[in-house]
Amino acid sequence: MGSNPSSAPCLLCDLRPSMSGLHLVKRGREQKKLEQQRDFTVASPAEFVTRFGGNRVIEKVLIANNGIAAVKCMRSIRRWAYEMFRNERAIRFVVMVTPEDLKANAEYIKMADHYVPVPGGPNNNNYANVELIVDISKRIPVQAVWAGWGHASENPKLPELLHKNGIAFLGRENVCGVAVWELCVYVFSSNAGVDNHF
């Protein structure tokens, strides 16, 4: 009679906590490498910056976007904060909210720590309005802005004005006013024989 290896208890396994519950994780070379890399404990963003020689502590971020983009950003940063600080709320989020978003009871509003009402209508009134984003960033204040994709994220004035005001821009850099991502899409699609109309 042979034993079924899948039903045998795993002597080289651990239960690891995560945001979605306990997970069975095999111990081995890869796990040991990860544990060796994570042999430090950092309690806060300020301690993280001090320990690794940074010069800017980011504890509050303005999400200058809405919908699924905002949700994905907050989930990703909260997951990272939980793994790094064992506190998913170590980084706080401020979101911009239009009357339409409020009426729809948008998910990203529920996830935020604070929201700022902004005008509704076309995105040049709100999420694409660089001056409004910078003004909110200074008033709250926040240490960083994440603009996501679309809206103001592709406007080279946004990172420029934020930098002038000592606020970090979390996003892709622009080259000559053309987003790097769009340039990559253009090059790859051209090589694939796709007509581009930029």
Coordinates of C-alpha atoms in Angstrom, one line a residue:
M1 CA 0.0 0.0 0.0
G2 CA 1.4 3.3 -1.0
S3 CA 0.6 6.6 0.7
N4 CA -0.9 9.5 -1.2
P5 CA 1.7 12.3 -1.0
S6 CA -1.0 15.0 -1.3
S7 CA -2.8 13.7 1.8
A8 CA 0.3 13.4 3.9
P9 CA 1.0 16.3 6.3
C10 CA 3.6 18.7 4.8
L11 CA 6.5 18.8 7.2
L12 CA 8.1 21.5 5.2
C13 CA 5.1 23.8 5.1
D14 CA 4.0 26.8 7.2
L15 CA 0.7 28.7 7.5
R16 CA 1.3 32.3 6.6
P17 CA -1.1 35.1 7.2
S18 CA -2.2 37.4 4.4
M19 CA -4.9 39.9 3.8
S20 CA -7.1 37.1 2.4
G21 CA -6.5 34.6 5.2
L22 CA -4.0 31.9 6.0
H23 CA -2.1 30.2 3.2
L24 CA 0.0 27.1 3.2
V25 CA 3.5 28.0 2.1
K26 CA 6.2 25.4 1.4
R27 CA 9.5 26.0 3.0
G28 CA 12.5 25.5 0.9
R29 CA 15.3 27.4 -0.8
E30 CA 13.1 30.0 -2.3
Q31 CA 11.2 30.6 1.0
K32 CA 14.5 30.8 2.9
K33 CA 15.8 33.4 0.5
L34 CA 12.6 35.4 1.0
E35 CA 12.9 35.1 4.8
Q36 CA 16.6 36.2 4.7
Q37 CA 15.6 39.2 2.6
R38 CA 12.8 40.1 5.1
D39 CA 14.9 39.7 8.2
F40 CA 14.2 43.3 9.2
T41 CA 11.2 44.8 10.8
V42 CA 10.0 48.3 9.8
A43 CA 7.1 49.8 11.8
S44 CA 6.3 52.9 9.7
P45 CA 7.0 54.8 6.5
A46 CA 9.2 57.2 8.5
E47 CA 11.3 54.4 9.8
F48 CA 11.5 52.9 6.3
V49 CA 12.9 56.1 4.9
T50 CA 15.4 56.5 7.7
R51 CA 16.6 52.9 7.5
F52 CA 17.1 52.9 3.8
G53 CA 18.5 56.4 3.5
G54 CA 15.6 58.2 1.8
N55 CA 14.7 61.8 2.2
R56 CA 10.9 61.9 1.7
V57 CA 8.4 60.2 3.9
I58 CA 5.1 59.4 2.2
E59 CA 2.2 58.8 4.6
K60 CA -0.7 60.3 2.6
V61 CA -1.4 60.0 -1.1
L62 CA -4.0 61.8 -3.2
I63 CA -5.6 59.5 -5.7
A64 CA -6.4 61.8 -8.7
N65 CA -8.5 59.2 -10.5
N66 CA -11.7 57.3 -9.9
G67 CA -13.3 53.9 -10.5
I68 CA -11.3 50.7 -10.9
A69 CA -8.0 52.6 -11.3
A70 CA -8.4 54.1 -7.8
V71 CA -9.4 50.8 -6.3
K72 CA -6.5 48.9 -7.8
C73 CA -4.0 51.6 -6.6
M74 CA -5.3 51.5 -3.0
R75 CA -5.4 47.7 -2.9
S76 CA -1.9 47.4 -4.2
I77 CA -0.4 50.0 -1.8
R78 CA -2.3 48.6 1.1
R79 CA -1.1 45.1 0.3
W80 CA 2.5 46.4 0.2
A81 CA 2.0 48.3 3.4
Y82 CA 0.7 45.2 5.2
E83 CA 3.7 43.2 4.0
M84 CA 6.2 45.9 4.9
F85 CA 4.8 47.4 8.1
R86 CA 2.2 44.8 9.1
N87 CA -0.3 47.6 8.9
E88 CA -2.3 48.1 5.7
R89 CA -3.3 51.6 6.9
A90 CA 0.2 52.9 7.2
I91 CA -0.3 54.9 4.0
R92 CA -3.5 56.9 4.0
F93 CA -5.5 57.8 0.9
V94 CA -7.4 61.0 -0.1
V95 CA -9.6 60.7 -3.1
M96 CA -11.3 63.2 -5.3
V97 CA -15.1 62.6 -5.6
T98 CA -17.6 64.1 -8.1
P99 CA -21.3 64.3 -7.4
E100 CA -21.7 61.5 -9.9
D101 CA -19.3 59.2 -8.0
L102 CA -21.1 60.0 -4.7
K103 CA -24.5 59.2 -6.3
A104 CA -23.1 55.9 -7.6
N105 CA -21.7 55.0 -4.2
A106 CA -18.4 54.2 -5.9
E107 CA -16.3 51.5 -4.2
Y108 CA -13.1 53.6 -4.2
I109 CA -14.8 56.2 -2.0
K110 CA -15.5 53.5 0.7
M111 CA -11.8 52.5 0.6
A112 CA -10.4 56.0 1.1
D113 CA -9.5 57.5 4.4
H114 CA -10.7 61.0 3.3
Y115 CA -12.5 62.4 0.3
V116 CA -12.5 65.8 -1.3
P117 CA -15.6 66.9 -3.3
V118 CA -14.8 68.2 -6.8
P119 CA -17.0 69.5 -9.6
G120 CA -18.8 67.0 -11.7
G121 CA -19.2 66.9 -15.5
P122 CA -16.4 66.5 -18.0
N123 CA -13.0 65.4 -16.6
N124 CA -11.4 68.8 -17.3
N125 CA -13.5 70.0 -14.3
N126 CA -12.0 67.3 -12.0
Y127 CA -9.7 64.4 -12.7
A128 CA -7.9 66.0 -15.7
N129 CA -7.7 69.5 -14.0
V130 CA -4.0 69.8 -13.1
E131 CA -4.4 73.0 -11.2
L132 CA -7.2 71.5 -9.1
I133 CA -5.2 68.4 -8.3
V134 CA -2.2 70.6 -7.2
D135 CA -4.4 72.8 -5.1
I136 CA -6.0 69.9 -3.3
S137 CA -2.6 68.3 -2.8
K138 CA -1.3 71.5 -1.1
R139 CA -4.5 72.1 1.0
I140 CA -4.9 68.6 2.5
P141 CA -1.7 68.3 2.5
V142 CA -0.4 65.1 0.9
Q143 CA 3.2 64.0 0.2
A144 CA 2.4 62.3 -3.1
V145 CA -0.1 62.1 -5.9
W146 CA -1.1 59.1 -8.0
A147 CA -2.9 60.0 -11.2
G148 CA -3.3 56.5 -12.6
W149 CA -4.0 56.3 -16.3
G150 CA -6.0 58.7 -18.5
H151 CA -7.2 62.0 -17.1
A152 CA -4.3 64.1 -15.8
S153 CA -1.7 61.3 -15.8
E154 CA -0.6 62.1 -19.3
N155 CA -0.3 65.8 -18.9
P156 CA 3.4 66.7 -18.4
K157 CA 2.3 69.8 -16.4
L158 CA 1.1 67.6 -13.5
P159 CA 4.5 66.1 -12.4
E160 CA 6.2 69.5 -13.1
L161 CA 3.8 71.5 -10.9
L162 CA 3.8 68.9 -8.2
H163 CA 7.6 68.9 -8.1
K164 CA 7.7 72.7 -7.8
N165 CA 5.5 72.3 -4.8
G166 CA 7.5 69.6 -3.1
I167 CA 5.0 66.8 -3.8
A168 CA 6.0 63.5 -5.3
F169 CA 4.4 62.3 -8.5
L170 CA 3.7 58.6 -8.5
G171 CA 3.5 57.5 -12.1
R172 CA 5.2 57.2 -15.3
E173 CA 7.5 59.9 -16.6
N174 CA 6.7 61.8 -19.8
V175 CA 9.2 62.3 -22.5
C176 CA 8.7 65.4 -24.7
G177 CA 5.0 65.4 -23.8
V178 CA 4.5 61.9 -25.1
A179 CA 3.9 59.2 -22.4
V180 CA 6.5 56.5 -22.5
W181 CA 3.8 53.8 -22.5
E182 CA 2.2 55.3 -25.6
L183 CA 5.5 55.4 -27.3
C184 CA 6.1 51.7 -26.5
V185 CA 2.6 50.8 -27.7
Y186 CA 3.4 52.7 -30.9
V187 CA 6.7 51.0 -31.5
F188 CA 5.4 47.5 -30.7
S189 CA 2.2 47.9 -32.8
S190 CA 4.2 49.3 -35.7
N191 CA 6.5 46.3 -35.6
A192 CA 3.4 44.1 -35.7
G193 CA 2.1 45.8 -38.8
V194 CA -0.8 47.7 -37.1
D195 CA -1.7 51.1 -38.5
N196 CA -1.2 53.8 -35.9
H197 CA -3.1 57.1 -35.9
F198 CA -1.4 59.1 -33.1

